[in-house]
Coordinates of C-alpha atoms in Angstrom, one line a residue:
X1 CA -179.8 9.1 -71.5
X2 CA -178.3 8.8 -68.3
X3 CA -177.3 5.4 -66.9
X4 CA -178.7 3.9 -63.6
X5 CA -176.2 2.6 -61.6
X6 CA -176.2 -1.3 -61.5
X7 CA -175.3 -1.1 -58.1
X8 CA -178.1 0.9 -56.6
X9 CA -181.0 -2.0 -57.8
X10 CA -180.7 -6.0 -57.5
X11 CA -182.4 -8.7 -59.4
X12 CA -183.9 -11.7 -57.6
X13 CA -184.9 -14.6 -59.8
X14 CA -187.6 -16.9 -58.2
X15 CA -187.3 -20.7 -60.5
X16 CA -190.8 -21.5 -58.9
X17 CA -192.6 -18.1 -59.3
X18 CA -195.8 -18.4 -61.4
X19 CA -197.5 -14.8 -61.4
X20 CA -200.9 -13.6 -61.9
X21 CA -200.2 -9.9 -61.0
X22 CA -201.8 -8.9 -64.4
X23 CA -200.5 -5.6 -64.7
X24 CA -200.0 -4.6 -61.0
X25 CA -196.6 -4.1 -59.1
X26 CA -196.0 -4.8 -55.8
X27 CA -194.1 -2.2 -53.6
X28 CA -193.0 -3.8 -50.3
X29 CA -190.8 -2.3 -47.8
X30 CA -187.7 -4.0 -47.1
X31 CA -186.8 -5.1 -44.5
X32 CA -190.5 -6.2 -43.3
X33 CA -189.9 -5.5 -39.5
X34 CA -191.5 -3.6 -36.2
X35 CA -189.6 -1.5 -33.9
X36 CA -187.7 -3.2 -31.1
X37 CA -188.2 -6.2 -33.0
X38 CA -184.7 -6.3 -34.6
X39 CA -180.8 -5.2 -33.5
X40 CA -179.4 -3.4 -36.3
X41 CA -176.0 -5.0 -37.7
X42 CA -172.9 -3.3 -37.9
X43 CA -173.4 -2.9 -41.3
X44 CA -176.9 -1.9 -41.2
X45 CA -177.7 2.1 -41.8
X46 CA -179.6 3.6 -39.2
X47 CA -181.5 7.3 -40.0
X48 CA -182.8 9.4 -37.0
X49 CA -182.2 6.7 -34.6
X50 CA -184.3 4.3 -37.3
X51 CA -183.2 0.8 -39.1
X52 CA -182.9 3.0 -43.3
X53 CA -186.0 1.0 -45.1
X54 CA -185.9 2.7 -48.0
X55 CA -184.4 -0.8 -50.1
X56 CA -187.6 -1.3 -51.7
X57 CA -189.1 -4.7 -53.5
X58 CA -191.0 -4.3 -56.5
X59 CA -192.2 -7.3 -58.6
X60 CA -193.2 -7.1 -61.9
X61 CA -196.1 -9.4 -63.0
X62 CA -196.2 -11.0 -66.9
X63 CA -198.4 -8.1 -68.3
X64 CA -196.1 -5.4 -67.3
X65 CA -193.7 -7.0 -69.3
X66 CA -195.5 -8.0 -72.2
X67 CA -194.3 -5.6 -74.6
X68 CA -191.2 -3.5 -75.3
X69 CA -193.2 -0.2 -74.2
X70 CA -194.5 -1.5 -71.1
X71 CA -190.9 -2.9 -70.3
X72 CA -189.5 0.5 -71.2
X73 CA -192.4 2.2 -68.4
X74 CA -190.3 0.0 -65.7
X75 CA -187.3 1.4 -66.6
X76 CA -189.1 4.9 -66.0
X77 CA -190.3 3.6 -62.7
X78 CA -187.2 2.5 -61.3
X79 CA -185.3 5.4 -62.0
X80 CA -187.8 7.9 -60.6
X81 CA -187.3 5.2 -57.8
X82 CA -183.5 5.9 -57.3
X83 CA -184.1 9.7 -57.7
X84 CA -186.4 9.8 -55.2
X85 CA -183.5 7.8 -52.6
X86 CA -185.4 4.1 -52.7
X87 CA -183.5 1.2 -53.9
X88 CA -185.2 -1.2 -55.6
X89 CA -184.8 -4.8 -55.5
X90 CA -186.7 -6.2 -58.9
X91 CA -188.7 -9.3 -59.0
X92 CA -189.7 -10.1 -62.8
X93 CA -192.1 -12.7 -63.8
X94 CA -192.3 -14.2 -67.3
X95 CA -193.3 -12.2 -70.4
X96 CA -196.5 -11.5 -70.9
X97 CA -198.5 -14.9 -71.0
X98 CA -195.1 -17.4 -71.5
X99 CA -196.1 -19.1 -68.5
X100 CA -199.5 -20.0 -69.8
X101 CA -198.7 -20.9 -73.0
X102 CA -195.4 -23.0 -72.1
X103 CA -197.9 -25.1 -69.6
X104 CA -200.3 -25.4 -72.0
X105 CA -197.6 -26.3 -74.7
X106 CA -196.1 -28.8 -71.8
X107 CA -199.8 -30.6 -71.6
X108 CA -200.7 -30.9 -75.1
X109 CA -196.7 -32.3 -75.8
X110 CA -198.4 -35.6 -73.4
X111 CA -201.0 -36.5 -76.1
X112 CA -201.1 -34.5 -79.2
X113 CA -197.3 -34.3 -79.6
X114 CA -195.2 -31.2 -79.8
X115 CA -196.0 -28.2 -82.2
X116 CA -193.2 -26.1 -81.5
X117 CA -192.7 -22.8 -79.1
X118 CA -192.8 -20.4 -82.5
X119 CA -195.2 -17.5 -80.4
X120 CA -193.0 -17.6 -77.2
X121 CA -190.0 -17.7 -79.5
X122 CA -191.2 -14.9 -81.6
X123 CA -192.0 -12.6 -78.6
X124 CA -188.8 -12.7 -77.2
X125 CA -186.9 -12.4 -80.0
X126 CA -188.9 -9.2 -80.9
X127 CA -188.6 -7.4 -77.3
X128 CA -184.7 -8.1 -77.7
X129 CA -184.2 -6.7 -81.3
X130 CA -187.3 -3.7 -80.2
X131 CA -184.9 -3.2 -77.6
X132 CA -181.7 -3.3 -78.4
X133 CA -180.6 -6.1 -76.3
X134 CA -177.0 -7.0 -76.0
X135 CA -175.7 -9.7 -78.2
X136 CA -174.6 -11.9 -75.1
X137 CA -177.9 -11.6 -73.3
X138 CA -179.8 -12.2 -76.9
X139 CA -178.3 -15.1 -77.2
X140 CA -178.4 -16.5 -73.2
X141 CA -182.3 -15.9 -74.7
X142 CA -181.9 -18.1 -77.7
X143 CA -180.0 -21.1 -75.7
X144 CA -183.1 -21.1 -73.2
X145 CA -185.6 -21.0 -76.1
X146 CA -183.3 -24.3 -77.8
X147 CA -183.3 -25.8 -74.3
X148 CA -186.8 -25.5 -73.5
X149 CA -187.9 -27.0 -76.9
X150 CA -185.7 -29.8 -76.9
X151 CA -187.2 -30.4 -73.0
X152 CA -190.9 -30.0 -74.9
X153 CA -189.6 -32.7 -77.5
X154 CA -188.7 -34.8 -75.0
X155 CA -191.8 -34.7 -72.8
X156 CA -193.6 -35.5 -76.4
X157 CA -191.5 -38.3 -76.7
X158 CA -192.3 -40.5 -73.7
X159 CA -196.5 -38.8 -73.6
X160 CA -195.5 -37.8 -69.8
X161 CA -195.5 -34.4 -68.2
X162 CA -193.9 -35.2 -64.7
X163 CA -194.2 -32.5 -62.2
X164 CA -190.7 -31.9 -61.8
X165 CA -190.4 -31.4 -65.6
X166 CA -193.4 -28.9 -65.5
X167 CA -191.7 -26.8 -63.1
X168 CA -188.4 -26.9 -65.1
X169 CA -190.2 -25.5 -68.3
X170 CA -192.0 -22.8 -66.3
X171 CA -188.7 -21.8 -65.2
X172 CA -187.6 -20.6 -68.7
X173 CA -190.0 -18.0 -69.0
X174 CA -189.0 -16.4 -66.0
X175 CA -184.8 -17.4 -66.6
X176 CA -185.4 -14.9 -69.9
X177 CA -187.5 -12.1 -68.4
X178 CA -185.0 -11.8 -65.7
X179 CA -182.1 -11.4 -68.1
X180 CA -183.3 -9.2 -70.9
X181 CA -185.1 -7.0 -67.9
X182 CA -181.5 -6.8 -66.4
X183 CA -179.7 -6.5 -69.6
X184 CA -182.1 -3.4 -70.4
X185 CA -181.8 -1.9 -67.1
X186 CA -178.1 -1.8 -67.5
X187 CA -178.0 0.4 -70.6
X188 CA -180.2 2.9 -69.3

C-alpha cells in the first residue's frame, strides 16, 4: 500500500469541539477569501495570476469515525484527495458517540457515583488493535482513558460537575480520535 506523505495533510485538534455532523464531512476551501480582498505573501503560491486554494479543510464528525471500516473510508478519501492535487487539513471529532456518553458518564458521576468508562474504553481499544495502531500511539490512548477515569472518580467524589471539568472530559474523546486518526493516516 502506498504511503501518503505526512507532509501533504495537517491535523488540527479543537479541545472545545463537540460535533453533531453525524456522518457528514465538511469540505471548505481554504483560505476563505474574495478577490482583491487579500495581498498574497511571499510565501503564498499564486496559479494563473490566482491566490492556490486548493489546501482544503475537511472535518470528520463522531459517526464517520465510529468504526474501524468507516475510519478506513477516510483514509480512502483523503488520498483520492492528494491525487487529485488538494491538501487536506483534517478536523476529527470524537469516536462515534464518546462525547455523549463521557457527558452523560460526567452527570451521573454528580449523584449516582461513578460506574466506570468500560464502553468508551472498549471502543478504542478495539479500533486500535482492528487497526493496527502503533504501540506508542496505543498507549498515548490508554494514558487518556486512565486520566479521564481518575478525573470521573474525582468529580464522583466531591457530587460536582463544574463546567470547566465538563469541558476537560470532553476533551479526551476528541485528544484520542485525533491521534489514532493521525497514527493511521501515517501508515498508509
Amino acid at each position: 500500500m502506498k504511503h501518503m506523505n505526512s507532509t501533504r495533510f495537517s491535523f488540527i485538534f479543537y479541545v472545545s469541539c463537540i460535533s453533531y455532523t453525524r456522518g457528514f464531512f465538511t469540505n471548505i476551501p481554504f483560505p476563505v477569501m474574495r478577490p482583491g480582498q487579500i495581498t498574497p505573501k511571499p510565501d503564498m503560491k499564486m496559479i494563473d495570476n490566482k491566490l492556490d486554494t486548493r489546501k482544503t479543510v475537511v472535518k470528520f464528525g463522531g459517526s464517520s469515525l465510529k468504526s474501524p471500516e468507516r475510519i478506513q473510508n477516510i483514509g480512502n478519501i483523503l488520498k483520492d484527495m492528494i491525487s487529485n492535487g488538494v491538501e487536506p487539513v483534517v478536523i476529527c471529532s470524537a469516536i462515534g458517540d464518546t462525547t455523549t456518553n463521557i457527558l452523560d458518564i460526567g452527570t451521573d458521576c454528580t449523584h449516582k457515583g461513578f460506574s466506570g468508562i468500560d464502553e468508551i474504553r472498549k471502543t478504542h481499544l478495539y479500533i486500535c488493535d482492528t487497526l493496527e495502531i502503533d504501540v506508542s500511539t496505543k498507549k498515548d490512548v490508554l494514558s487518556l482513558l486512565d486520566e479521564m477515569e481518575s478525573l470521573l472518580h474525582g468529580v464522583s467524589l466531591i457530587g460536582e460537575l463544574s463546567d470547566r471539568n465538563k469541558d476537560r472530559i470532553v476533551s479526551f474523546g476528541e485528544r484520542m480520535s485525533v491521534r489514532i486518526i493521525s497514527s493511521f493516516l501515517r501508515r498508509i
